Coordinates of C-alpha atoms in Angstrom, one line a residue:
Chain A
X1 CA 0.2 0.7 0.4
X2 CA 1.3 3.5 -0.5
X3 CA 0.0 5.5 1.6
X4 CA 1.0 10.0 1.0
X5 CA 0.8 11.8 4.2
X6 CA 0.3 15.6 4.5
X7 CA 2.6 15.9 1.2
X8 CA 4.4 19.5 0.8
X9 CA 6.6 21.5 -2.0
X10 CA 6.7 24.8 -2.4
X11 CA 8.9 26.1 -6.2
X12 CA 10.7 30.0 -4.6
X13 CA 6.9 31.0 -3.3
X14 CA 5.2 28.9 -5.7
X15 CA 2.8 26.8 -3.6
X16 CA 2.1 23.3 -6.1
X17 CA 1.5 20.9 -3.3
X18 CA -0.2 21.7 -0.2
X19 CA -0.9 19.0 2.9
X20 CA -1.5 16.6 0.4
X21 CA -2.8 13.2 1.3
X22 CA -4.7 9.7 -0.5
X23 CA -3.7 6.1 -0.2
X24 CA -3.7 3.3 -3.2
X25 CA -4.8 0.7 -2.0
X26 CA -4.1 -3.7 -3.7
X27 CA -5.6 -3.5 -7.4
X28 CA -6.4 0.1 -7.5
X29 CA -6.1 2.8 -9.4
X30 CA -5.8 6.0 -8.0
X31 CA -6.5 8.8 -10.5
X32 CA -4.8 12.6 -10.5
X33 CA -7.1 15.0 -12.1
X34 CA -6.0 18.7 -12.9
X35 CA -4.8 21.0 -15.7
X36 CA -2.1 21.2 -17.1
X37 CA 0.8 23.1 -15.1
X38 CA -0.7 22.2 -11.4
X39 CA 2.0 20.2 -10.2
X40 CA 0.5 16.5 -10.8
X41 CA 4.3 15.0 -12.5
X42 CA 5.7 16.6 -9.5
X43 CA 3.5 15.1 -6.7
X44 CA 4.4 12.0 -9.1
X45 CA 8.4 12.5 -8.4
X46 CA 7.6 13.5 -4.8
X47 CA 6.1 9.7 -4.0
X48 CA 9.3 8.3 -6.4
X49 CA 11.5 10.3 -3.9
X50 CA 12.9 11.6 -7.9
X51 CA 12.1 15.8 -6.3
X52 CA 12.6 16.0 -2.5
X53 CA 9.4 17.4 -0.8
X54 CA 9.6 20.0 2.1
X55 CA 6.8 18.8 4.5
X56 CA 4.6 15.6 4.8
X57 CA 5.8 11.9 3.8
X58 CA 5.5 8.8 1.7
X59 CA 5.3 4.8 2.9
X60 CA 5.4 2.4 0.9
X61 CA 4.2 -0.7 3.0
X62 CA 4.6 0.8 6.1
X63 CA 8.3 2.4 4.7
X64 CA 9.0 5.8 4.8
X65 CA 11.0 7.1 1.8
X66 CA 12.3 10.2 3.1
X67 CA 13.8 8.1 6.2
X68 CA 15.7 5.4 4.6
X69 CA 18.7 6.0 2.4
X70 CA 19.3 5.7 -1.2
X71 CA 20.3 2.0 -1.4
X72 CA 17.3 1.7 0.2
X73 CA 14.8 3.5 -1.9
X74 CA 16.3 1.6 -5.1
X75 CA 14.8 -1.2 -3.8
X76 CA 11.8 0.4 -3.1
X77 CA 12.0 1.3 -6.8
X78 CA 12.1 -1.7 -7.9
X79 CA 8.5 -2.7 -7.5
X80 CA 7.3 0.4 -9.1
X81 CA 6.8 0.5 -13.1
X82 CA 7.0 4.5 -14.2
X83 CA 5.5 5.0 -17.4
X84 CA 7.1 9.3 -18.5
X85 CA 4.9 11.7 -20.6
X86 CA 7.5 11.8 -22.7
X87 CA 8.3 7.4 -22.5
X88 CA 11.9 8.9 -22.0
X89 CA 13.3 5.5 -23.7
X90 CA 16.2 5.1 -24.1
X91 CA 16.9 6.6 -27.7
X92 CA 20.6 4.2 -28.4
X93 CA 18.4 1.4 -27.5
X94 CA 15.7 -0.9 -29.1
X95 CA 13.0 -1.7 -28.0
X96 CA 14.1 -5.5 -26.6
X97 CA 16.7 -4.0 -25.4
X98 CA 15.0 -0.9 -23.7
X99 CA 12.9 -3.1 -22.2
X100 CA 15.7 -5.5 -21.4
X101 CA 17.5 -2.9 -19.8
X102 CA 15.5 -3.5 -16.3
X103 CA 15.7 -6.4 -16.1
X104 CA 19.7 -7.2 -17.0
X105 CA 20.7 -4.7 -13.8
X106 CA 18.8 -6.4 -11.5
X107 CA 17.7 -10.3 -11.8
X108 CA 20.8 -12.7 -13.2
X109 CA 18.2 -13.7 -16.3
X110 CA 20.4 -15.6 -19.2
X111 CA 20.5 -13.7 -21.6
X112 CA 17.5 -16.3 -23.7
X113 CA 15.5 -15.9 -20.1
X114 CA 15.8 -11.7 -20.7
X115 CA 14.6 -12.2 -24.2
X116 CA 12.0 -14.8 -23.4
X117 CA 11.3 -12.1 -20.4
X118 CA 10.9 -9.7 -23.5
X119 CA 8.7 -11.4 -25.8
X120 CA 6.4 -12.2 -23.8
X121 CA 6.0 -8.3 -22.1
X122 CA 5.5 -7.5 -26.2
X123 CA 2.4 -9.5 -26.0
X124 CA 1.1 -8.4 -23.4
X125 CA 1.6 -4.8 -24.8
X126 CA -0.1 -5.7 -28.1
X127 CA 3.7 -5.0 -29.8
X128 CA 5.4 -9.1 -30.8
X129 CA 8.3 -8.3 -33.4
X130 CA 8.7 -4.8 -33.2
X131 CA 11.5 -5.8 -30.9
X132 CA 14.2 -4.2 -33.6
X133 CA 12.7 -1.3 -33.9
X134 CA 14.6 1.7 -32.4
X135 CA 12.6 4.2 -31.0
X136 CA 12.9 7.0 -33.5
X137 CA 11.2 4.6 -35.6
X138 CA 8.8 4.4 -33.3
X139 CA 5.0 6.6 -33.7
X140 CA 4.0 8.6 -30.6
X141 CA 1.1 5.5 -29.1
X142 CA 4.0 3.1 -29.5
X143 CA 6.7 4.4 -27.5
X144 CA 4.1 4.6 -25.1
X145 CA 3.5 1.1 -25.7
X146 CA 7.1 -0.2 -25.0
X147 CA 7.0 2.4 -22.0
X148 CA 3.9 0.6 -20.3
X149 CA 6.3 -2.3 -21.2
X150 CA 9.4 -0.8 -20.3
X151 CA 7.8 -0.4 -16.8
X152 CA 6.8 -4.1 -16.8
X153 CA 9.9 -6.0 -16.8
X154 CA 10.7 -6.1 -13.5
X155 CA 6.6 -7.9 -12.7
X156 CA 6.3 -4.6 -10.5
X157 CA 3.8 -4.0 -8.0
X158 CA 3.0 -1.0 -8.7
X159 CA 2.3 1.3 -12.0
X160 CA 2.5 4.9 -12.3
X161 CA 1.4 6.5 -15.7
X162 CA 2.4 10.3 -16.5
X163 CA -0.2 12.0 -18.6
X164 CA -0.3 8.2 -20.7
X165 CA -2.3 9.5 -23.0
X166 CA -2.0 12.6 -24.1
X167 CA -1.5 13.9 -27.3
X168 CA -2.6 10.1 -28.8
X169 CA -5.6 9.7 -31.7
X170 CA -8.8 8.2 -29.8
X171 CA -7.8 4.7 -31.6
X172 CA -4.4 4.8 -29.8
X173 CA -5.6 7.1 -27.2
X174 CA -8.3 3.2 -26.3
X175 CA -5.6 1.1 -26.9
X176 CA -3.1 2.6 -24.0
X177 CA -6.4 2.5 -22.3
X178 CA -7.4 -0.3 -22.8
X179 CA -4.3 -1.3 -21.8
X180 CA -3.9 0.4 -18.2
X181 CA -7.2 -1.5 -17.8
X182 CA -6.2 -4.9 -18.7
X183 CA -3.0 -4.6 -16.4
X184 CA -5.1 -3.9 -13.5
X185 CA -7.5 -6.4 -13.9
X186 CA -5.4 -9.0 -15.1
X187 CA -1.9 -9.2 -13.1
X188 CA -3.2 -6.7 -10.3
X189 CA -1.5 -4.0 -10.7
X190 CA -2.7 -1.0 -8.7
X191 CA -1.0 2.4 -9.5
X192 CA -1.2 6.2 -9.8
X193 CA -2.8 7.9 -13.0
X194 CA -2.1 11.4 -13.4
X195 CA -4.1 12.7 -16.2
X196 CA -5.7 15.9 -17.0
X197 CA -8.0 13.9 -19.9
X198 CA -11.3 13.2 -18.3
X199 CA -12.1 10.7 -20.1
X200 CA -9.3 8.5 -19.7
X201 CA -9.6 8.9 -15.6
X202 CA -12.9 8.6 -16.5
X203 CA -12.1 4.8 -18.6
X204 CA -9.3 3.7 -15.5
X205 CA -9.8 4.9 -12.0
X206 CA -11.5 3.0 -9.1
X207 CA -10.7 7.0 -7.5
X208 CA -10.6 9.5 -8.4
X209 CA -8.9 13.1 -7.2
X210 CA -8.4 16.6 -8.4
X211 CA -5.5 18.7 -7.8
X212 CA -5.8 22.1 -8.3
X213 CA -3.8 25.1 -5.9
X214 CA -2.0 23.0 -4.1
X215 CA -5.1 20.9 -2.3
X216 CA -6.5 17.9 -3.5
X217 CA -9.7 16.6 -2.6
X218 CA -11.5 13.4 -4.1
X219 CA -14.1 13.4 -6.7
X220 CA -17.5 11.8 -6.7
X221 CA -18.3 13.2 -10.3
X222 CA -17.0 14.4 -12.3
X223 CA -18.3 17.2 -13.7
X224 CA -16.7 19.7 -16.9
X225 CA -17.6 22.4 -15.4
X226 CA -16.4 21.6 -11.6
X227 CA -12.9 20.7 -13.9
X228 CA -12.2 23.8 -16.3
X229 CA -13.9 26.3 -12.6
Chain B
X1 CA 27.4 29.2 -8.5
X2 CA 31.4 30.4 -7.6
X3 CA 34.2 28.7 -8.8
X4 CA 34.8 27.5 -5.1
X5 CA 31.2 25.6 -5.0
X6 CA 32.2 24.6 -8.4
X7 CA 34.9 22.9 -7.5
X8 CA 33.5 21.6 -4.5
X9 CA 31.0 20.3 -6.3
X10 CA 32.8 18.6 -9.9
X11 CA 35.3 16.9 -7.5
X12 CA 32.0 15.6 -5.5
X13 CA 30.2 14.5 -8.3
X14 CA 33.3 13.1 -9.6
X15 CA 34.2 11.0 -6.5
X16 CA 30.2 9.8 -6.3
X17 CA 30.5 9.1 -9.8
X18 CA 33.8 6.7 -9.1
X19 CA 33.7 5.3 -6.0
X20 CA 31.0 3.4 -6.3
X21 CA 29.4 -0.4 -6.4
X22 CA 30.7 -0.7 -10.0
X23 CA 28.4 -4.2 -10.8
X24 CA 31.4 -5.6 -13.1
X25 CA 29.1 -8.1 -14.7
X26 CA 26.3 -6.0 -16.2
X27 CA 29.0 -2.2 -16.5
X28 CA 32.0 -4.0 -18.3
X29 CA 30.2 -4.4 -21.4
X30 CA 29.4 -1.0 -21.3
X31 CA 33.0 0.0 -20.6
X32 CA 34.3 -2.1 -23.3
X33 CA 31.7 0.0 -25.8
X34 CA 33.3 3.4 -24.6
X35 CA 37.0 1.9 -25.1
X36 CA 35.9 1.4 -28.9
X37 CA 34.1 4.4 -29.8
X38 CA 36.7 6.7 -28.0
X39 CA 40.0 4.6 -28.7
X40 CA 38.6 3.5 -32.4
X41 CA 36.3 6.4 -33.2
X42 CA 39.5 9.2 -32.3
X43 CA 42.1 6.7 -33.9
X44 CA 42.0 8.4 -37.8
X45 CA 42.1 11.7 -35.9
X46 CA 44.9 11.5 -33.7
X47 CA 47.4 9.5 -36.7
X48 CA 47.1 12.8 -38.5
X49 CA 47.8 14.4 -35.5
X50 CA 50.8 13.2 -35.0
X51 CA 51.9 12.7 -39.0
X52 CA 52.0 16.5 -39.2
X53 CA 53.7 16.0 -35.0
X54 CA 56.6 14.3 -36.1
X55 CA 56.9 16.5 -39.2
X56 CA 56.7 19.6 -38.0
X57 CA 59.0 18.9 -34.3
X58 CA 61.6 17.8 -36.9
X59 CA 61.4 20.7 -38.7
X60 CA 61.7 23.3 -36.4
X61 CA 64.4 21.2 -34.6
X62 CA 66.2 21.5 -37.4
X63 CA 66.6 24.6 -38.9
X64 CA 67.4 25.4 -34.8
X65 CA 70.0 23.2 -34.3
X66 CA 71.1 21.4 -37.3
X67 CA 74.7 23.2 -37.5
X68 CA 75.7 23.8 -34.6
X69 CA 74.7 20.2 -32.9
X70 CA 75.4 16.4 -34.4
X71 CA 72.8 14.7 -36.5
X72 CA 71.6 12.6 -33.9
X73 CA 70.4 15.0 -31.7
X74 CA 67.8 16.2 -34.3
X75 CA 65.9 12.2 -33.1
X76 CA 66.8 12.8 -29.1
X77 CA 65.0 15.9 -29.2
X78 CA 62.2 14.6 -31.1
X79 CA 61.9 11.7 -29.1
X80 CA 61.8 13.9 -25.8
X81 CA 60.0 16.7 -26.9
X82 CA 57.1 14.0 -28.6
X83 CA 56.9 11.8 -26.0
X84 CA 57.1 14.2 -22.8
X85 CA 55.1 16.9 -24.0
X86 CA 53.7 16.5 -27.3
X87 CA 52.5 13.6 -27.6
X88 CA 50.2 13.3 -23.9
X89 CA 49.2 17.0 -24.6
X90 CA 47.8 17.0 -28.3
X91 CA 46.5 13.6 -28.1
X92 CA 44.3 14.9 -24.7
X93 CA 43.8 17.9 -26.6
X94 CA 42.3 16.3 -29.4
X95 CA 40.1 13.5 -27.7
X96 CA 39.1 16.1 -25.3
X97 CA 37.5 17.9 -28.0
X98 CA 36.0 14.8 -29.7
X99 CA 34.4 13.1 -26.8
X100 CA 34.1 15.4 -23.6
X101 CA 31.9 17.1 -25.9
X102 CA 30.1 14.3 -27.4
X103 CA 29.8 13.4 -23.8
X104 CA 28.1 16.4 -22.5
X105 CA 25.7 16.6 -25.7
X106 CA 24.0 13.0 -25.2
X107 CA 24.2 13.1 -21.5
X108 CA 22.7 16.7 -21.2
X109 CA 19.7 15.1 -23.8
X110 CA 19.3 12.3 -21.7
X111 CA 18.4 14.7 -18.8
X112 CA 16.3 16.5 -20.1
X113 CA 14.3 13.9 -22.1
X114 CA 14.1 12.7 -18.6
X115 CA 16.0 9.3 -20.0
X116 CA 18.6 9.5 -16.3
X117 CA 15.1 10.5 -14.0
X118 CA 13.9 7.1 -15.8
X119 CA 17.4 4.7 -14.7
X120 CA 17.1 6.7 -11.4
X121 CA 12.8 5.4 -11.3
X122 CA 14.1 1.6 -12.7
X123 CA 16.7 1.5 -10.2
X124 CA 19.5 1.8 -11.8
X125 CA 21.5 4.6 -10.4
X126 CA 23.0 6.5 -13.4
X127 CA 26.4 7.3 -11.6
X128 CA 27.6 3.7 -12.2
X129 CA 25.9 3.4 -15.2
X130 CA 26.1 6.5 -17.3
X131 CA 30.0 8.3 -16.5
X132 CA 31.8 5.0 -14.7
X133 CA 32.1 3.3 -18.0
X134 CA 33.0 6.7 -19.3
X135 CA 35.0 7.8 -16.8
X136 CA 36.8 3.5 -17.6
X137 CA 36.9 3.7 -21.0
X138 CA 39.4 7.1 -21.4
X139 CA 41.2 5.7 -18.7
X140 CA 41.9 2.6 -21.0
X141 CA 42.1 4.4 -24.4
X142 CA 43.8 7.6 -24.1
X143 CA 47.4 5.8 -22.5
X144 CA 46.5 3.4 -25.6
X145 CA 46.0 6.7 -28.4
X146 CA 49.2 8.1 -27.1
X147 CA 51.8 6.2 -27.4
X148 CA 50.3 5.2 -30.8
X149 CA 50.6 8.5 -31.5
X150 CA 53.8 9.4 -29.8
X151 CA 55.2 5.8 -32.3
X152 CA 53.2 7.9 -35.5
X153 CA 54.8 10.8 -34.7
X154 CA 58.7 9.8 -34.5
X155 CA 58.0 7.5 -37.4
X156 CA 56.6 10.9 -39.9
X157 CA 59.8 12.3 -38.5
X158 CA 62.3 9.7 -38.5
X159 CA 61.2 9.5 -42.4
X160 CA 61.7 13.6 -43.3
X161 CA 64.1 13.5 -41.5
X162 CA 65.9 10.6 -43.6
X163 CA 65.0 11.9 -46.7
X164 CA 64.8 15.5 -46.3
X165 CA 67.7 17.0 -43.8
X166 CA 70.5 14.0 -44.6
X167 CA 69.8 12.8 -41.0
X168 CA 70.2 8.4 -41.7
X169 CA 66.9 6.0 -39.9
X170 CA 71.1 4.6 -38.0
X171 CA 71.5 7.9 -36.9
X172 CA 67.7 8.7 -36.1
X173 CA 67.7 6.1 -34.5
X174 CA 71.1 6.1 -32.5
X175 CA 69.9 9.8 -31.4
X176 CA 66.3 8.8 -30.2
X177 CA 67.4 5.5 -28.6
X178 CA 71.0 6.1 -26.8
X179 CA 69.8 9.3 -24.6
X180 CA 66.4 7.3 -24.2
X181 CA 65.2 7.3 -20.3
X182 CA 62.1 5.4 -19.7
X183 CA 61.0 8.1 -17.4
X184 CA 60.3 11.1 -20.2
X185 CA 58.2 7.9 -21.5
X186 CA 56.2 6.7 -18.2
X187 CA 56.0 10.8 -17.2
X188 CA 53.9 11.1 -21.2
X189 CA 51.5 8.2 -19.9
X190 CA 50.8 9.8 -16.4
X191 CA 50.0 13.5 -17.4
X192 CA 47.8 10.7 -20.3
X193 CA 46.6 9.0 -17.2
X194 CA 45.0 12.3 -16.3
X195 CA 44.4 13.9 -18.5
X196 CA 42.2 11.1 -19.6
X197 CA 40.1 10.9 -16.3
X198 CA 39.4 15.4 -16.6
X199 CA 38.7 14.8 -20.2
X200 CA 35.3 12.2 -18.0
X201 CA 34.6 14.0 -15.4
X202 CA 34.4 17.7 -17.3
X203 CA 32.7 16.1 -20.5
X204 CA 29.6 13.9 -17.4
X205 CA 29.3 17.2 -15.3
X206 CA 28.3 18.7 -17.7
X207 CA 26.3 16.8 -19.3
X208 CA 24.2 15.9 -16.0
X209 CA 23.6 19.2 -15.0
X210 CA 21.9 20.5 -18.5
X211 CA 18.3 22.1 -16.9
X212 CA 16.7 23.2 -20.0
X213 CA 16.9 22.5 -23.8
X214 CA 18.4 21.9 -26.7
X215 CA 20.6 25.6 -25.8
X216 CA 21.9 24.0 -22.5
X217 CA 22.6 21.6 -23.8
X218 CA 25.2 23.1 -26.5
X219 CA 26.5 25.1 -23.6
X220 CA 26.9 22.0 -21.6
X221 CA 28.9 20.4 -24.6
X222 CA 31.5 23.7 -24.9
X223 CA 31.5 24.0 -20.8
X224 CA 32.8 20.7 -20.9
X225 CA 35.6 21.2 -23.5
X226 CA 37.0 24.7 -22.2
X227 CA 37.1 23.2 -18.5
X228 CA 38.7 20.0 -19.9
X229 CA 41.4 21.9 -22.2
X230 CA 42.0 24.3 -19.0
X231 CA 42.6 21.5 -16.4
X232 CA 44.8 19.1 -18.9
X233 CA 47.2 22.6 -19.5
X234 CA 47.4 23.1 -15.8
X235 CA 47.5 19.4 -15.1
X236 CA 50.5 19.7 -17.7
X237 CA 52.2 21.9 -15.3
X238 CA 51.7 20.6 -12.3
X239 CA 52.3 16.5 -13.3
X240 CA 55.5 18.0 -14.9
X241 CA 56.3 20.3 -11.8
X242 CA 56.0 17.1 -9.9
X243 CA 57.9 13.9 -12.1
X244 CA 60.1 16.1 -13.8
X245 CA 60.5 19.5 -11.8

């Protein structure tokens, strides 16, 4: 379980997160909704320990990441897959190497075992046969799928998605949304989806929170006028 | 950032990159990749530079010395000049121009496209993954390039002396070997080891610290080359002072 407790963060005088609290239970997808530039990505990075917080704490299965050293944070991160908004795929590596990297780095799997695992992941994300392609020859949607595949490499307990459907055409958007739902239902992946897209939020979220002016609040019913206002 | 905090930050960054768990099983391939990229990749330009270093040096030396000293002194002078100074420093400056900038640009681009954050999220230490192979790779490649450069410069100098200055190979070789001191050769190599460290550290440091976009990546590449070049010259003096002073 992930618990975010009273997390605050400001950049100079700009308050980005103001006493933000929520939790992510097992096999639950939490959506953080909010207009662009409200600090949703900062929140995700704060949860991962990539951005230090000014106050509050984040607990992974009861362990506060503010109270542990870097090596322990790395151990926790092995249980988290992160899909970056810009995908952050390694452009010098092909699809196979991108997905294989965490497996090679953190397990003692043989070359053939690594390849089998990557092939299996590519089947899950619907990208079979694309192992040899480089990110530069993939469309935006395909890159997003490969980023999800790389996040799955270590079979993490949690998946974080940062704007997973932004900039995608409707068909690819549905494909990514269905993949997120499948991963939760079939593989019991809990996680957080950060988005400003109302349709994505409604489709994937078990619980939806709105982040606005640093404050977070639970949304019971999404209404466009509330979101825009 | 003032000069002292920059030096402090640079030093911490360098030691943080080197004194970590090497995880040699996975890192060795990345080190070999860097040795190949730096070593083989820089070889053509190093050979070109070495050819002209040898030629210019022998022309200048003969202009200043022929007629006043025995001809074998050409071999002695060229040998010591190339091994102590010209080989190590020109090779290092060329590799700095080629590699420090590419390291800074590559790592800087990875920083602005969140690829370094991606490594952190995957629990992969970016200092080990990105910096360590580059530091070790250049530490292996630069001394080898320096020896090749010295060899090529001496050969070219000897050939020019033989055909254009009427100094037979045997006479040139006598001057080169009779006054050969191992200290000259190894002193030059020790210099190149220090140069390797500052080239890699500058490239990685300025790449890592990039914030922003393409413009900042370009600036990082420039800072990396300028810093590495200045540090090479400073270290050249300090190491020379210790070894030959």
